[in-house]
Amino acid sequence: PTRRSSDLAQTREQAEHAATLVGVSYQADQARLSFEKLLPEARRAPDVPGEPGTLTRGNADAALAGASVVVDQVYRTPRLNHAAMELHAATAEWHGDHLTLYDESQGISLTRRSLATVFGLKRENVRVVSPFVGGGFGSKLVWSHQILCAAAAKLCQRPVQLVLSREQVFATVGSRSLTEQRVALASRRDGTLTALVHTGTTATGVGKNGWIEQFTSPARRLYHADTYRLAQSVVELNTVASTYMRGPGEATGSFALECAMDELADAAGIDPIELRRRAEPAKDWSHGNAFSGRDLLEAFRIGAERFRWDERSAKPQSRRDGEWWVGQGVAAAYYPYVRLPGARATIQLTANGYATVSCAAHEMGMGTATVQAQAAAERLGLPAGHVTFTYGDSDLVAAAFAGGSTQTVSIIAAVEHTTNALVKKLLDLAGRDSPLAGAHPRDVEARDGGLYRKAGGAGESYVSLLRRAGRDTVEAEASGGAPMEMLKYSMNSYGAQFCEVRVSELTGEVRVSRWVGAFDTGRILNPKTATSQFRGGIIMGIGMALTEEAIFDERTGRIINPSLAEYHVPVHADVPPIDILWTGIPDPLAPAGARGIGEISVTGVAAAVANAVYNATGQRIRDLPITPDKILVTQAQEQ
Ligand code: MOS
């Protein structure tokens, strides 16, 4: 039936008022709302992404029982919200059975597929347009609002825009789940690890609905121990969905593991960096594969030098500045390398020597368009200003989604293959009168705006090649292929987080006063955008360490603090100068030598803060966030 357009509100105020007039009656049922009460019924998580949820080597419990140095503690992380500045919003428009959705998305191809399924449309009848995303961090995928928006637009037959309020973002978009983790480490007197146990529980939706934080992920790759036991359990709750949030699993897991490593260093009387040096593995114990490139210790070395780690006193409460205790802490950062299959790219080269590279990629402020244009220009031998990168439209060939730190390398692999296809086409076009006549792709290199023989250097510019062939444009399209390198090697990124805090003895307030992040993420493609990306993750980690917690009312399952006034993300005054360094050592197996950098910088941050708080005050806070009340309570208990 045709509805009049007046059936929908014309303003936000009308919509909010109308919503108050809707009465809902429902039959109340028992809801699962309390993580703590349901902990005894936790079930084993069958797997964590791509790996078994339970993994053992040797008898870790026996090793723990017989060890000379043991640390065995429980760590807790709360529910967190992505708190992207830009609220979730969508605009939907129908033309017959064609739907166009203007979205802010980090997975436009996924959104297109979901909308096609929901509305029973052919995939090509759905177009998702998303040129810019004002912050995503894992939250800007498909939720109920895009579907409601498209349904409303269909019903009233005109374009509809839907913007969630901040409170609605907290209530309807999934976020990071809470965890309770046990880490038990045992070592010999020299600090070499004899046991590494990492177990615990997280929450997800009822009926396996949602993400399960794989917090044991860092323990699978970071350290050598003689024995291991990793196991994850999960509790199902009827609260807001658990979903990916920057460094999902690694952010929470690294808090527990990296605090425990610091506690072990303290117990064994060994410098925490030296402890990690002694735990450096020769290969990935969980798979038995060799590492493709691993320079964690080099990251610690350059970070320690910049931070002046050697000036630190290992003894807590040894530096004081008025009411402030000053302390320093360190932690490792870790995030796996993933490259997704299925990413494609097209390149159009025009007769004036300009190129357009296109795919359905995403720009969330991390510099996707800049980095891809630069990388393609380098590959094509063109000045960066001659290459345009177009993206953000599902009508373009599919790219990787912007998640799991996969997008950049996945697209670069596709652009590499597409460049090869383009070179082949160009050589096919080169006539007998061309200096490139008869040349094979492997004989030529792209440089100086054209193709030139590696031997002898004869060749010609793209402009001349296309003119000679009488073409306005030449186009190529290819896929990045399958990430075969991931099957044979353990490919991961690493880092070292150095933090200095000041803790007020009077108020328990923690201020982060200095930060050095040193990363080993392969080749850095653009120093400026990479620095910004790393800094952003560290700032997010400082929020996780000190202020962020989405508090749930266990009677209703609702969030009590769904606003940025009460859910505290770091503001400028909370953020110290952050120095960013990298090893820059290219990964021999990754496209362009680069591994992803989007998520690693949030990992290890909360642990570095907690370890610095211990160094400042002698207080171990194992329950995030480290708010003043916890410091004051611990202080009182110790006195
Ligand atoms: Mo990331 S949490 O995969 O956007």
XYZ file of C-alpha atoms and ligand atoms in Angstrom:
643
model
C 0.000 0.000 0.000
C 1.109 3.541 -0.716
C 1.698 5.651 2.374
C 1.776 9.402 2.505
C 5.139 10.947 3.211
C 3.677 12.631 6.292
C 3.700 9.185 7.914
C 7.337 9.814 8.772
C 8.638 12.572 10.970
C 10.114 15.584 9.203
C 12.368 16.516 12.108
C 14.279 14.754 14.835
C 12.042 16.401 17.481
C 8.888 15.061 15.820
C 10.407 11.591 15.643
C 11.407 11.623 19.298
C 7.977 12.860 20.364
C 6.206 10.265 18.213
C 8.312 7.516 19.751
C 7.037 8.484 23.211
C 3.449 7.853 21.994
C 4.120 4.269 20.986
C 2.915 1.749 23.524
C 4.516 -1.675 23.591
C 3.130 -4.672 25.421
C 5.187 -7.788 25.791
C 5.459 -10.886 27.854
C 8.401 -10.712 30.231
C 10.773 -13.638 30.233
C 13.832 -14.550 32.252
C 16.837 -12.670 30.899
C 20.501 -13.568 31.274
C 22.045 -10.352 32.531
C 24.713 -11.000 35.150
C 28.133 -12.119 33.969
C 29.282 -12.888 37.494
C 26.247 -14.964 38.422
C 26.439 -16.937 35.191
C 30.189 -17.554 35.361
C 29.696 -21.056 36.843
C 27.757 -22.065 33.704
C 30.402 -20.777 31.292
C 30.973 -23.183 28.428
C 34.179 -23.797 26.552
C 34.594 -21.608 23.493
C 35.129 -24.115 20.671
C 37.518 -21.909 18.803
C 38.942 -18.468 18.505
C 39.298 -17.025 14.987
C 40.886 -19.751 12.925
C 42.346 -21.605 15.881
C 41.255 -24.035 18.584
C 40.007 -22.327 21.763
C 41.923 -24.781 23.896
C 45.594 -25.419 23.312
C 48.091 -27.255 25.513
C 51.701 -28.308 25.326
C 53.265 -30.372 28.069
C 51.940 -30.324 31.602
C 51.728 -26.649 32.526
C 49.988 -27.267 35.840
C 52.749 -29.597 37.009
C 55.348 -27.058 35.895
C 53.543 -24.350 37.876
C 53.489 -26.504 40.996
C 57.225 -27.178 40.885
C 58.528 -23.774 39.811
C 60.851 -21.486 41.739
C 59.102 -18.282 40.645
C 55.346 -18.165 40.079
C 52.847 -15.429 39.280
C 49.198 -16.482 39.251
C 46.619 -13.718 39.030
C 43.166 -12.814 37.748
C 42.693 -9.742 35.545
C 39.418 -8.063 34.574
C 38.473 -5.805 31.690
C 35.075 -4.093 31.432
C 32.682 -3.552 28.548
C 33.914 -0.811 26.265
C 32.256 1.289 23.599
C 33.909 2.375 20.337
C 32.681 5.950 20.952
C 33.385 7.057 17.389
C 32.881 10.826 17.111
C 30.469 10.438 14.193
C 27.152 8.898 15.189
C 25.880 5.939 13.179
C 23.652 7.202 10.380
C 22.251 6.119 7.029
C 20.223 7.559 4.162
C 18.222 5.174 1.976
C 16.673 5.777 -1.398
C 14.728 3.362 -3.600
C 14.222 3.439 -7.363
C 11.877 0.536 -8.082
C 13.683 -2.515 -6.780
C 17.040 -0.727 -6.638
C 18.205 0.397 -3.232
C 20.933 3.001 -2.665
C 22.222 3.373 0.870
C 24.463 6.289 1.826
C 26.232 4.866 4.815
C 29.354 5.222 6.895
C 30.825 1.820 6.591
C 34.055 -0.069 7.011
C 32.630 -2.964 4.990
C 30.534 -1.718 2.077
C 30.560 -5.031 0.218
C 29.374 -6.792 3.394
C 26.629 -4.209 3.856
C 25.493 -4.655 0.263
C 25.314 -8.411 0.716
C 23.353 -8.105 3.985
C 20.834 -5.622 2.571
C 20.325 -7.785 -0.531
C 19.572 -10.772 1.714
C 17.218 -8.866 4.031
C 15.194 -7.270 1.208
C 15.359 -10.250 -1.159
C 17.216 -8.296 -3.842
C 19.884 -9.240 -6.314
C 23.214 -8.030 -5.033
C 23.702 -5.767 -8.051
C 20.424 -3.995 -7.183
C 21.932 -2.663 -3.979
C 24.456 0.155 -4.001
C 26.229 1.272 -0.844
C 28.035 4.599 -0.950
C 30.391 5.569 1.845
C 33.164 7.973 0.895
C 34.110 8.942 4.458
C 33.725 7.399 7.886
C 34.040 9.536 10.996
C 35.587 6.841 13.135
C 34.703 3.167 13.113
C 37.055 1.061 15.261
C 35.007 -2.036 14.359
C 31.553 -0.553 14.967
C 30.668 0.738 11.499
C 29.254 -2.412 9.974
C 25.633 -3.533 9.556
C 23.330 -2.962 12.516
C 19.571 -2.588 12.746
C 19.464 1.100 11.804
C 20.451 0.653 8.137
C 17.741 -1.989 7.722
C 15.085 0.133 9.466
C 16.095 3.111 7.372
C 15.801 1.172 4.093
C 12.489 -0.358 5.203
C 11.077 3.068 6.090
C 12.194 4.493 2.741
C 10.497 1.605 0.944
C 7.300 2.036 2.940
C 6.890 5.759 2.347
C 8.548 5.780 -1.086
C 10.917 8.628 -0.556
C 14.465 9.007 0.714
C 14.811 8.582 4.465
C 17.651 9.548 6.747
C 18.157 7.914 10.113
C 20.697 9.175 12.657
C 21.122 7.317 15.916
C 21.452 9.366 19.083
C 24.531 8.743 21.209
C 22.352 6.809 23.641
C 21.025 4.648 20.789
C 24.573 3.938 19.604
C 25.416 2.602 23.066
C 22.182 0.596 23.193
C 21.919 -0.923 19.705
C 25.414 -1.115 18.233
C 27.548 -3.906 19.650
C 30.714 -3.168 21.587
C 33.682 -4.795 23.319
C 32.707 -7.488 25.789
C 34.041 -7.856 29.283
C 36.617 -10.473 30.284
C 37.859 -12.236 33.373
C 41.245 -13.784 32.720
C 43.716 -15.859 34.674
C 47.367 -15.737 33.747
C 49.790 -18.004 35.560
C 53.482 -17.840 34.710
C 56.296 -19.912 36.129
C 59.993 -19.448 35.593
C 63.402 -20.631 36.657
C 65.531 -18.221 38.694
C 67.064 -16.939 35.454
C 63.604 -15.916 34.216
C 63.219 -18.513 31.476
C 59.563 -19.534 31.368
C 58.585 -23.046 32.364
C 54.816 -22.538 32.186
C 52.402 -20.125 30.555
C 48.734 -20.570 31.477
C 46.162 -18.159 30.069
C 42.513 -19.020 30.642
C 39.321 -17.133 31.320
C 35.836 -16.168 30.312
C 34.184 -13.530 28.195
C 30.552 -12.845 27.310
C 28.689 -13.008 24.027
C 25.057 -12.958 22.899
C 22.580 -15.744 23.557
C 22.615 -18.461 20.887
C 26.252 -17.825 19.913
C 25.101 -14.446 18.694
C 28.155 -12.272 18.445
C 31.884 -12.093 18.703
C 33.923 -14.034 21.245
C 36.996 -12.027 22.326
C 40.021 -14.230 21.617
C 42.033 -12.901 24.537
C 44.450 -15.857 24.459
C 45.695 -14.715 21.049
C 48.870 -12.909 22.242
C 49.870 -15.909 24.408
C 49.930 -18.019 21.247
C 52.742 -16.017 19.643
C 54.653 -13.811 22.034
C 56.779 -15.989 24.301
C 58.620 -19.261 24.553
C 57.693 -21.412 27.546
C 58.379 -25.100 28.177
C 54.682 -25.793 28.736
C 51.445 -24.048 27.883
C 47.759 -24.263 28.650
C 45.312 -21.880 26.977
C 41.554 -22.195 27.277
C 38.668 -19.830 26.689
C 35.151 -20.016 28.065
C 32.102 -17.981 27.246
C 28.915 -16.888 28.994
C 25.825 -15.994 26.950
C 24.049 -12.784 27.913
C 20.934 -10.961 26.671
C 22.746 -7.645 26.664
C 24.035 -5.532 23.776
C 25.935 -7.630 21.241
C 29.609 -8.372 21.651
C 31.457 -7.210 18.568
C 34.894 -6.306 17.268
C 36.526 -3.263 18.717
C 40.049 -2.211 17.731
C 42.393 -5.069 18.590
C 39.492 -7.370 19.505
C 40.947 -10.046 21.803
C 44.478 -8.699 21.594
C 43.654 -5.470 23.451
C 42.093 -7.325 26.396
C 44.390 -10.365 26.300
C 47.558 -8.277 26.190
C 46.436 -6.444 29.326
C 46.431 -9.669 31.352
C 49.495 -11.290 29.780
C 51.670 -8.175 29.812
C 50.777 -7.295 33.403
C 51.647 -10.856 34.414
C 55.002 -10.626 32.616
C 55.729 -7.463 34.601
C 54.756 -9.190 37.829
C 57.042 -12.094 36.972
C 59.937 -9.749 36.176
C 59.403 -8.163 39.558
C 59.188 -11.513 41.362
C 62.313 -12.844 39.620
C 64.237 -9.588 40.051
C 64.840 -9.258 36.301
C 64.323 -6.214 34.100
C 61.035 -6.687 32.200
C 62.705 -6.174 28.814
C 65.423 -8.673 29.684
C 62.705 -11.129 30.750
C 61.174 -10.849 27.280
C 64.566 -11.299 25.654
C 64.928 -14.597 27.523
C 61.439 -15.660 26.420
C 61.979 -14.905 22.729
C 60.726 -17.938 20.753
C 62.592 -19.522 17.844
C 59.312 -20.359 16.114
C 55.552 -20.186 16.620
C 54.830 -22.949 19.150
C 51.091 -23.028 18.403
C 51.603 -24.019 14.737
C 55.252 -24.992 14.618
C 55.727 -22.496 11.759
C 58.667 -20.149 11.384
C 58.044 -16.417 11.740
C 58.091 -14.457 8.467
C 59.703 -11.465 10.124
C 59.963 -10.815 13.829
C 61.893 -7.997 15.423
C 60.111 -7.552 18.735
C 63.416 -7.214 20.573
C 64.577 -4.525 18.159
C 61.342 -2.629 18.881
C 62.144 -2.874 22.604
C 65.703 -1.731 21.948
C 64.853 1.417 19.985
C 61.936 2.211 22.297
C 64.072 1.822 25.426
C 66.725 4.101 23.964
C 64.233 6.854 23.106
C 62.403 6.496 26.439
C 65.677 6.345 28.398
C 64.518 3.151 30.088
C 67.943 2.641 31.665
C 67.277 5.650 33.909
C 64.297 3.924 35.496
C 64.443 2.488 38.972
C 62.845 -0.960 39.234
C 61.877 -0.244 42.822
C 58.336 1.124 43.306
C 57.872 4.464 45.035
C 61.361 5.615 44.222
C 60.501 8.876 42.423
C 58.361 11.611 43.796
C 57.391 15.129 42.723
C 55.307 16.817 45.409
C 52.068 14.857 45.826
C 52.842 12.851 42.650
C 54.517 9.467 42.548
C 56.273 9.022 39.194
C 56.715 5.602 37.601
C 57.508 3.897 34.319
C 56.162 0.752 32.749
C 56.589 -1.266 29.614
C 54.576 -3.882 27.723
C 54.694 -5.717 24.419
C 52.213 -5.006 21.644
C 51.056 -7.756 19.326
C 48.643 -8.150 16.437
C 48.494 -10.830 13.741
C 49.071 -10.113 10.061
C 46.072 -10.971 7.940
C 45.559 -10.476 4.231
C 42.126 -11.271 2.851
C 41.476 -13.028 -0.448
C 38.981 -11.543 -2.882
C 40.267 -7.975 -3.009
C 40.304 -6.651 -6.576
C 41.407 -3.429 -8.169
C 41.047 -1.683 -11.513
C 43.541 0.709 -13.006
C 42.678 3.084 -15.806
C 45.614 4.738 -17.506
C 44.828 7.739 -19.692
C 46.702 9.146 -22.675
C 47.923 12.154 -20.675
C 49.864 9.860 -18.347
C 47.454 9.913 -15.404
C 46.019 6.841 -13.701
C 42.932 6.119 -11.635
C 43.033 3.160 -9.285
C 39.649 2.003 -8.005
C 38.081 -0.450 -5.627
C 35.326 -0.481 -3.014
C 37.640 0.502 -0.162
C 37.080 2.536 2.962
C 38.502 5.735 4.404
C 37.964 6.089 8.140
C 40.530 8.822 8.516
C 43.547 6.546 8.451
C 44.770 7.745 5.061
C 43.626 4.897 2.801
C 43.314 7.055 -0.310
C 46.669 8.751 0.202
C 48.574 5.555 0.907
C 47.020 3.627 -1.969
C 47.616 6.435 -4.456
C 51.240 6.638 -3.315
C 51.773 2.878 -3.489
C 50.181 2.651 -6.930
C 52.214 5.608 -8.190
C 55.403 3.923 -7.037
C 54.365 0.691 -8.706
C 53.421 2.441 -11.966
C 56.440 4.716 -11.987
C 54.259 7.822 -11.983
C 54.460 10.956 -9.823
C 52.076 10.590 -6.855
C 50.092 13.571 -8.120
C 49.252 11.684 -11.314
C 47.373 8.919 -9.514
C 43.849 9.179 -8.128
C 42.394 6.539 -5.857
C 38.617 6.186 -6.014
C 36.815 4.135 -3.389
C 33.805 4.113 -1.077
C 31.213 2.817 -3.562
C 30.035 -0.786 -3.804
C 29.632 -0.417 -7.578
C 33.440 -0.487 -7.793
C 35.208 -3.851 -7.718
C 35.257 -5.424 -4.255
C 38.033 -4.494 -1.853
C 38.856 -5.988 1.528
C 36.834 -4.650 4.436
C 38.546 -2.137 6.675
C 38.983 -4.434 9.625
C 41.467 -6.796 11.158
C 44.208 -4.416 9.953
C 43.831 -6.114 6.566
C 42.698 -3.450 4.139
C 45.956 -1.801 3.119
C 47.968 -4.894 2.255
C 44.978 -6.668 0.711
C 44.468 -3.780 -1.711
C 48.177 -3.367 -2.358
C 48.361 -7.012 -3.413
C 45.440 -6.416 -5.794
C 47.064 -3.265 -7.170
C 50.327 -5.149 -7.730
C 48.553 -7.846 -9.726
C 46.531 -5.253 -11.618
C 49.695 -3.326 -12.471
C 51.211 -6.531 -13.856
C 48.094 -7.094 -15.977
C 48.260 -3.491 -17.173
C 51.923 -3.802 -18.137
C 51.113 -6.915 -20.129
C 48.326 -5.066 -21.966
C 50.598 -2.140 -22.690
C 53.301 -4.390 -24.105
C 50.688 -6.104 -26.275
C 49.766 -2.647 -27.570
C 53.374 -1.658 -28.255
C 53.776 -1.992 -32.007
C 56.828 -2.962 -33.980
C 57.889 0.675 -34.122
C 58.065 0.900 -30.319
C 61.351 0.510 -28.443
C 59.371 -1.982 -26.349
C 58.448 -4.184 -29.317
C 58.580 -7.851 -28.363
C 59.460 -7.132 -24.726
C 58.197 -9.532 -22.056
C 56.722 -8.124 -18.801
C 59.620 -9.546 -16.829
C 62.079 -7.638 -19.024
C 60.682 -4.191 -18.254
C 60.304 -1.880 -15.295
C 57.806 0.913 -14.697
C 59.614 4.175 -14.006
C 59.710 7.816 -15.033
C 56.135 7.719 -16.313
C 56.585 4.801 -18.658
C 57.999 1.353 -19.305
C 61.691 0.749 -19.897
C 63.752 -2.344 -20.583
C 65.783 -3.425 -17.581
C 68.654 -4.218 -19.926
C 69.768 -1.210 -21.925
C 67.016 1.087 -20.675
C 65.198 1.502 -24.011
C 61.500 2.178 -23.667
C 58.875 4.869 -23.798
C 56.493 6.886 -21.696
C 52.872 5.874 -21.192
C 51.870 9.034 -23.081
C 53.898 7.995 -26.090
C 52.827 4.351 -25.858
C 49.108 5.219 -25.821
C 49.495 7.829 -28.562
C 51.326 5.383 -30.786
C 48.599 2.810 -30.176
C 45.873 5.391 -30.814
C 44.240 4.787 -27.446
C 42.652 7.266 -25.026
C 42.748 4.797 -22.150
C 43.966 1.362 -21.210
C 42.354 -0.515 -18.356
C 43.196 -3.601 -16.339
C 41.562 -5.433 -13.464
C 42.905 -8.215 -11.266
C 42.533 -9.867 -7.899
C 45.131 -9.849 -5.166
C 45.019 -13.643 -5.132
C 45.055 -15.914 -2.130
C 47.288 -15.051 0.823
C 49.389 -18.191 0.494
C 52.181 -16.732 2.620
C 49.933 -17.053 5.674
C 49.700 -20.827 5.337
C 53.386 -21.537 5.711
C 54.558 -18.839 8.082
C 53.537 -17.243 11.338
C 53.059 -13.618 10.306
C 52.518 -11.028 13.004
C 53.312 -7.517 14.028
C 54.965 -6.530 17.284
C 55.690 -3.493 19.339
C 56.924 -2.104 22.625
C 54.885 0.398 24.640
C 56.694 2.626 27.129
C 54.709 4.702 29.566
C 55.415 7.183 32.330
C 52.681 8.056 34.816
C 52.239 10.437 37.691
C 49.907 9.238 40.438
C 48.546 11.647 43.035
C 48.932 10.334 46.541
C 46.065 12.591 47.650
C 43.423 11.824 45.021
C 44.558 8.605 43.372
C 44.428 10.323 39.998
C 46.689 8.841 37.328
C 48.126 11.094 34.647
C 50.053 9.681 31.743
C 52.972 12.053 31.313
C 55.113 10.484 28.575
C 54.753 7.770 25.923
C 56.992 5.992 23.454
C 55.511 3.409 21.092
C 58.045 1.441 19.028
C 56.534 -0.828 16.393
C 57.724 -3.684 14.245
C 55.039 -3.808 11.571
C 57.067 -4.310 8.410
C 57.655 -1.483 5.995
C 55.897 1.785 6.809
C 54.145 3.063 3.686
C 53.495 6.640 4.781
C 55.242 7.987 7.891
C 52.718 10.746 8.517
C 49.525 8.684 8.317
C 51.184 5.763 10.131
C 52.285 7.969 13.023
C 48.768 9.310 13.345
C 47.302 5.792 13.238
C 49.687 4.541 15.938
C 49.015 7.575 18.133
C 45.272 7.107 17.831
C 45.501 3.523 19.052
C 47.646 4.519 22.008
C 45.176 7.255 22.960
C 42.359 4.709 22.751
C 44.407 2.396 24.991
C 44.911 5.173 27.539
C 41.119 5.484 27.728
C 40.856 1.724 28.240
C 43.508 1.907 30.957
C 42.159 4.801 32.952
C 38.601 5.913 32.287
C 36.455 3.863 29.908
C 33.788 1.512 31.191
C 30.261 0.913 29.906
C 28.394 0.118 33.119
C 25.408 -2.212 32.898
C 22.435 -2.391 35.235
C 22.034 -6.080 35.955
C 18.311 -5.660 36.655
C 17.521 -4.339 33.183
C 20.519 -5.223 31.039
C 20.735 -1.562 30.020
C 23.797 0.665 29.996
C 23.734 3.248 32.777
C 26.219 5.689 31.237
C 25.348 5.907 27.514
C 26.824 9.332 26.858
C 30.225 10.853 26.301
C 29.656 12.907 29.448
C 29.657 9.739 31.531
C 31.630 7.317 29.403
C 34.996 9.037 29.457
C 37.236 8.845 26.428
C 40.563 10.685 26.630
C 40.462 14.377 25.769
C 43.491 16.497 24.855
C 44.368 17.188 28.486
C 44.611 13.422 29.114
C 47.054 12.775 26.289
C 50.806 13.248 26.784
C 53.379 13.796 24.033
C 53.501 10.457 22.183
C 56.700 9.488 20.404
C 56.272 6.951 17.619
C 59.136 4.846 16.300
C 59.337 1.811 14.074
C 61.878 -0.758 13.035
C 60.661 -0.377 9.446
C 62.132 -3.777 8.585
C 60.184 -4.994 5.518
C 58.418 -8.317 5.907
C 59.930 -10.546 3.228
C 56.582 -12.219 2.533
C 54.019 -9.418 2.781
C 52.993 -7.366 -0.274
C 55.169 -4.225 -0.333
C 56.852 -5.609 2.815
C 54.073 -4.091 4.917
C 51.934 -5.629 7.628
C 48.764 -3.930 8.892
C 49.076 -1.152 11.450
C 45.478 -0.282 12.328
C 45.075 -2.183 15.549
C 48.396 -3.118 17.093
C 48.879 0.268 18.736
C 45.973 -0.222 21.169
C 47.483 -3.514 22.401
C 49.787 -3.505 25.401
C 48.793 0.059 26.284
C 46.631 -0.718 29.322
C 49.315 -3.082 30.647
C 52.060 -0.483 30.195
C 49.946 1.984 32.193
C 49.171 -0.556 34.942
C 52.855 -1.518 35.122
C 53.856 2.143 35.372
C 51.275 2.673 38.133
C 52.876 -0.219 40.013
C 56.325 1.239 39.499
C 55.082 4.616 40.754
C 53.073 3.444 43.738
C 53.708 -0.234 44.447
C 50.030 -0.923 43.771
C 48.967 -3.609 41.319
C 45.561 -2.799 39.836
C 44.348 -5.820 37.864
C 40.861 -4.543 37.209
C 40.379 -1.959 34.460
C 39.856 0.945 34.345
C 42.425 2.177 36.884
C 40.190 4.810 38.470
C 41.245 6.870 41.533
C 38.938 4.914 43.882
C 40.790 1.652 43.154
C 44.153 3.280 43.880
C 42.905 4.806 47.133
C 41.261 1.551 48.280
C 44.396 -0.475 47.562
C 46.463 2.167 49.325
C 44.217 1.955 52.391
C 44.363 -1.858 52.422
C 48.135 -1.807 52.323
C 48.459 0.572 55.252
Mo 38.701 -3.566 13.433
S 37.973 -3.999 15.322
O 38.651 -5.154 12.767
O 37.734 -2.344 12.832
